[in-house]
Amino acid sequence: MLSIGELLANTLSGDQQTREDASRQLEQAQQTNYPAYVVMLCQELSNEQTETFIRNSAGLALKNSLVSSEASRRNEITQRWLNMDEPTRQQIKQAVLATLGSSDQRAAATAAQVVSAIAAIELPTGQWTDLMKTLLENVTTTDNSQLKIATLTAIGFVCESIDSDILAAQSGAILTAVVSGARKEEPNQEVRKAAIDALYNSLEFIRENFDREGERNYIMQVVCEATQSADVNVQVAAFECLVRIMQIYYDKMRFYMEKALFGLTVLGMKHEDERVALQAVEFWSTVCDEELELMGEAAEAQETGEQPERLSHNFAKAALPEILPEEEADEDDWNVSMAAGTCLALLAQCVEDAVVAPVIPFVENHIRNNDWRFREAAVMAFGSILEGPEHKLLANLVNQALPVLIDMMRDPSPQVKDTTAWTLGRVSELLIECIKPDVHLHPLITALVYGLKDSPRIVSNCCWALMSLSDQFGSKETPQPTYHLSTYFEGIITALLETTERSSNESNSRTSAYECISILVQGAALDCFPTIQKLTFTILDRLDATISAQNQIVGSDERLAHSELQSNLCSVLTSIIRKLRTEVVPFADRIMTTLLSLFQTATKHSTTLEDGFLAVGAITTAVEGDFLRYLEAFAPFLYGALSNHEEYQLCSIAVGLIGDICRALQEQSLPYCDTFMNVLLQNLQSPVLNRNVKPAILSCFGDIALAISGRFEVYLEIVMLVLAQASNMRATDGVNLMTNYDMIDYVIALREGILEAYVGIVQGLKTGEKADLLMRYIDQIFNFMNMTWNDQEKTEIIIRSMIGLIGDLAEAFPNGQIKQWFQYDCVTQVLREGRSNRNLPAGTREVTRWAKEVGFVEATAV
Amino acid sequence: MDFTNANCNNGEIFMFQSSSPPKLVQPTPPPPSVIHKAKYKRNSISKNPEEARQKRIELDAQVRRKHREQLITAKRIKHNLDAYKDDDAESEFDLTHHDIEKLKSGLNDSNRDSRLSSLKDLSTYLADPPDTLKHFVINDNCIDILIKFLSGADPEEQLQATWCITNIVAGPKEFCQKAFIAIPHLITSLRGGNISLQDQTAWAIGNLAAEGPECRDLLRSNGVLIPLIELLNSKNVSIVQTTCFALSNLARGPNAKLDEFFSAGITQHLLFYLGTDEMNEVVSEIAWVLTYLTSSEDDKYTQILLKEGIVPLLVKHLRPFNHGPLALPLIRTFGNIASGPDENTDILIQQPDFLPAMLEYIQSDCRPVKKESLWVMSNITASRRPEVLIKVFNAGFIPILSSIATHTNFDIRKEAAYSLLNIASHGEEYMKPLPHQDLLPGFLVFIRSQDIDLIRLGLGYVELLLTQVQNGQQLLEQMQGIDALESVTSQEDPSLRDTSTRLMDKYFGEDFFNTNITEIQSTE
């Protein structure tokens, strides 16, 4: 048997067989005797005589035995460690801590990771209480720089990986250690860098310290001084810290902004090292983020007549003349010029009109520069300031710029073209009134269609510009007889179809083109319908082709691409069906044939089924009662999806589809209802099904009741039981102050579902002249409404549904049988709200009027 | 599963509880560079298949909701339209230009039935107006046509046209402004003798008044108040309710010219409806009007009402207990009254049933009722007259207020704490009997919070405890009160900092202060 050191060495061997053997043996050692395994690893890690690479891999193996990204596995690992006896754990922790001081830098760095992994297990259970004290001593009582670096790195890892609630109690010690390493008195710049990195990770939970003025001053002083370090790595880290501080502690920054931050960041933007400049720009983008949010809060507060809780210091506005970022372009991943573009867009939203005057000279000076970088920067600057300032201020500028921009779609530089296409998209989206159909539209569309033939990244922004035009000129509801894009419609669709024939989806180009086709179809006017009908066949042919190609697919990447293509095609098909409505009926057979064979070939985990189901949903609305022809063939897929609880999105769509089918078939759906109800009730009993499907199931009960009216009688008792149980869900227990937002949203969704169910049931039974069956449940219904009304958390949809339900009940019992329930306070209050609250969705008032007419007046008249 | 009734009694359990572990804490924001990268050259195209999928699912849900709504609404609206229409054309709220033209010619038709049916259609569509219809209202002669109906002689046409106006003024601002020219005609309708037209008109006026102060001024200057208040003579429940709705909207805001309400004789009507036992359905609406009349900066309106003896009538309606929001306007009116001079409070507590009823209301399960009742009590206890406080003590408020102030949510606790502190600050004999053993921990939690009001309340209490209760200092030490005071020293607000420092210096001396300095300062 080989020693653990040899095994570790072998895991890095060039020979595959050796590697696999070694890994297997290590795995076995771990399985058979975990304590012995970790002790051995720890010995290798801490042994100063061992070679670096073995120490390193011993440390990593040790760390890997302590962490996992899977929740269930993590639990197991935690227990395995905690079940070891105290002395063994103590021995390992001591050895690992000692290794932090090793002169072998890599071993020390690995030890830092192990410290954090053990801490992540022990600190939450209240153990290893002296860890922070030890680490603090490492930093404050030694001149050993290596030890300091490794210790600070360990602190950084600990801060990053452990819940801030648990660390908050130790924040004093952590902060003391970190700040002491970051001070300018610290001669070793690597120590400072490690300290500032750790500080970055600790910013979340030192809130209490940061609240105290003295401590805050000191922290800010240390960070600001670090931006002046001789070592540029320290400078970058310090600026990163400032950005994060601005994000978390904006409210406390006023003093520092005046004293230091403003000057430091303005200089920082001009720094020769791009990483510093990038962070300085990010700093101002973050200022804008915060101030935009505060503007939103202030507007909201004004609406409700309250004082906003926090105030904006308007840093951005005050600093504007100094901080406008100069832009240059580069190809890198996330660079100064990209950050500057984003910053400028944020500034424009933040300071509005004030941004225009200083930026325009920059645009004018550089838009015809010989260097493409300057041209790109000029266009980017122009595109960035289009959102924020008043339209009046921009209209003239945009008018002048449009011909220039359209021209620049033929620029030799792809970057310039890409940014120009994006800017044209922004103009279309934000300032459509500047685009004069008779002057600009023809050259604009020609340029964009031309761009569709260009490189993939340009395609995407051209598609977006075309989508914006369609959104602005078209109508998604009732089609207009004709519209500004009618003349170009067929040409654009043809060009987009050509683009989608490219074999790759580089830069998202194919998806963009398909999405663009969908949007164009959604906004199209009546005179485009012939083109859309032709498009239908092209899309169906392409779908058929993907279905027959299904068997030739190998490899997971290819499978993914294939499934994405099918999703794109289904999505266009759905848009077409929704648009054509009854005019799609002649092709319904062909569409359903294709969809059914798609379902037969779809793999279990692809999203293809989902997208196909959405198309089926659209078909039900178009063909209505005729859907019966397809139901027998389609039902197996529907039931399959409903019982596939792991794919809850698919399951949720399938639930909705039952509702669609019932709406389409009306009483013809009766023969299927037993099965529908069985599956739905089983789903409600499932403990594994994602809860977000459940509200949709409740609404679906309402859909079924509306469809089969009086025949719903057989399901009434069980459904009422379900609804009573669902009503018992509460978001808070009344004592707990912590707010669980997910839970609030879920309870609201449930209540919306419950109300939709009640509305459907009441209307259905009334139509079937069986309203009397409801008498048993009137108390249940009104108690539910009373509770829902008295809960602070209620949506406009809830109020609206309640108004409707009250009216439905009044109408179902026209002879005052339930008069006493109409005396409930909530009834008066709901109706009052319905007619006086302007924020309720359109149509609420009509429902109120009706509810008042049919019931409320009769029921309460004396 | 079968659906015979026998199956339902075997206790089936449906799972609505979470299958995923709850997330309690709000996630920390992602690093700024991640946020900003996502905003670079932002466009609306999906960045990845998952985003596209979510968009599609969302759209599907929206479309389904719309279809469900259309089906349900169609069934409801049909009920109204059936009488006029033979074909059962579904009311789809999509109108083409052609449809609008048809509607217009229907409104101008020589046949009364087709005019009426067009008016009904119009008001239905106005509830959710498509763009074509908005154009008709804003840029075309829709309002003029409606005014022609209003000034005509056919009561049914007048009523339907008023319905249309009601829906128009409930719409967007530019709709409302368009309808301003109809105001004189509406006021004429108020004066007529047609009950359903009056009711409908009052509703339209209520909607108009909700639009904003300019609109309220306009209505007043056209003389809306007198005919509106005269409508209160009608003993029709619906009219009285609608009229109160309109009046309370008119009485909103700082420049509501309440004098005019009183000179038009509103007081007698309010007293009548509160006094009679025949019309309990209107009490809530009457009380809403009162909340606005009593909330004016100028106490003189409240005084008029008090002189007329409104308080006993209001107190009468506190029973039977309405723990629902029906009680809200009543309670708010009491709160408004109690916020005036001490004489107002005296009038309230002289009602034998007032304090017992309030004691019930502050324990209501309905949160807004509970909160506002506590607010009323904080106004009552602010009175400078000892007899008021003695009554509050004797009515049994102290244990209840104490338990509220130390349990439940902070905003509720805060309201109860105001009352307790009010009581305590009247002097030693009121401070001493409070249950400090229970109260102190609660107030210390206030001090440790980040909310300036709560901290101030907490400090106020601790100061009284130290100055007026014999073993106060000892109690505070036992419960780690010094730590709590210490935490205030880092507050931004100087007055809070000063108070806590002063208390620490005075009662616990310099030593306490110096040994507790934080570690970080030692590294400086």
GROMACS .gro file of N, CA, C and O in nm, chain B residues 17 32 51 53 125 132 145 162 208 216 266 316 325 328 337 345 374 419 436 483 499 507:
model
   88
  879GLN      N    1  -4.835   2.389   0.218
  879GLN     CA    2  -4.712   2.436   0.280
  879GLN      C    3  -4.598   2.431   0.180
  879GLN      O    4  -4.603   2.362   0.082
  894PRO      N    5  -2.141   4.560  -0.752
  894PRO     CA    6  -2.180   4.662  -0.850
  894PRO      C    7  -2.141   4.627  -0.993
  894PRO      O    8  -2.220   4.649  -1.085
  913GLU      N    9  -3.413   3.312  -1.987
  913GLU     CA   10  -3.486   3.439  -1.980
  913GLU      C   11  -3.601   3.439  -2.081
  913GLU      O   12  -3.712   3.482  -2.052
  915ARG      N   13  -3.757   3.184  -2.194
  915ARG     CA   14  -3.859   3.091  -2.146
  915ARG      C   15  -3.948   3.158  -2.042
  915ARG      O   16  -4.071   3.148  -2.047
  987TYR      N   17  -6.757   4.997  -2.266
  987TYR     CA   18  -6.622   5.006  -2.323
  987TYR      C   19  -6.536   5.104  -2.244
  987TYR      O   20  -6.415   5.086  -2.232
  994THR      N   21  -5.853   5.340  -2.956
  994THR     CA   22  -5.946   5.406  -3.048
  994THR      C   23  -6.051   5.486  -2.971
  994THR      O   24  -6.087   5.597  -3.008
 1007ILE      N   25  -7.141   6.503  -2.732
 1007ILE     CA   26  -7.259   6.418  -2.755
 1007ILE      C   27  -7.326   6.385  -2.621
 1007ILE      O   28  -7.448   6.394  -2.606
 1024THR      N   29  -7.497   5.979  -1.799
 1024THR     CA   30  -7.427   6.006  -1.673
 1024THR      C   31  -7.337   5.887  -1.635
 1024THR      O   32  -7.227   5.904  -1.584
 1070LEU      N   33  -6.510   6.280  -0.968
 1070LEU     CA   34  -6.445   6.405  -1.009
 1070LEU      C   35  -6.368   6.466  -0.892
 1070LEU      O   36  -6.253   6.508  -0.906
 1078ARG      N   37  -6.180   6.998  -0.734
 1078ARG     CA   38  -6.273   7.025  -0.623
 1078ARG      C   39  -6.311   7.174  -0.622
 1078ARG      O   40  -6.427   7.209  -0.601
 1128ILE      N   41  -7.491   7.104   0.680
 1128ILE     CA   42  -7.459   6.961   0.682
 1128ILE      C   43  -7.478   6.901   0.821
 1128ILE      O   44  -7.514   6.783   0.835
 1178LYS      N   45  -7.253   5.579   2.065
 1178LYS     CA   46  -7.359   5.478   2.054
 1178LYS      C   47  -7.323   5.373   1.947
 1178LYS      O   48  -7.347   5.254   1.964
 1187PRO      N   49  -6.323   4.692   0.945
 1187PRO     CA   50  -6.286   4.828   0.909
 1187PRO      C   51  -6.403   4.926   0.912
 1187PRO      O   52  -6.381   5.045   0.897
 1190LEU      N   53  -6.336   5.190   1.148
 1190LEU     CA   54  -6.225   5.282   1.123
 1190LEU      C   55  -6.265   5.429   1.118
 1190LEU      O   56  -6.205   5.510   1.188
 1199ILE      N   57  -6.096   6.430   1.718
 1199ILE     CA   58  -6.154   6.512   1.825
 1199ILE      C   59  -6.056   6.523   1.941
 1199ILE      O   60  -6.029   6.631   1.993
 1207THR      N   61  -6.132   6.620   2.494
 1207THR     CA   62  -6.111   6.491   2.559
 1207THR      C   63  -6.210   6.471   2.672
 1207THR      O   64  -6.265   6.361   2.688
 1236LEU      N   65  -5.525   5.277   1.928
 1236LEU     CA   66  -5.412   5.312   2.015
 1236LEU      C   67  -5.373   5.458   1.996
 1236LEU      O   68  -5.337   5.528   2.090
 1281SER      N   69  -4.890   5.612   2.459
 1281SER     CA   70  -4.988   5.631   2.567
 1281SER      C   71  -4.923   5.613   2.702
 1281SER      O   72  -4.944   5.694   2.794
 1298HIS      N   73  -4.311   4.805   3.578
 1298HIS     CA   74  -4.179   4.828   3.517
 1298HIS      C   75  -4.103   4.700   3.487
 1298HIS      O   76  -4.028   4.693   3.390
 1345ASP      N   77  -2.584   4.876   2.857
 1345ASP     CA   78  -2.544   4.839   2.720
 1345ASP      C   79  -2.633   4.907   2.617
 1345ASP      O   80  -2.589   4.956   2.515
 1361THR      N   81  -2.877   6.271   2.522
 1361THR     CA   82  -2.960   6.218   2.630
 1361THR      C   83  -2.897   6.093   2.689
 1361THR      O   84  -2.886   6.080   2.812
 1369TYR      N   85  -2.597   5.867   3.615
 1369TYR     CA   86  -2.637   5.757   3.700
 1369TYR      C   87  -2.532   5.647   3.712
 1369TYR      O   88  -2.535   5.566   3.803
   0.00000   0.00000   0.00000
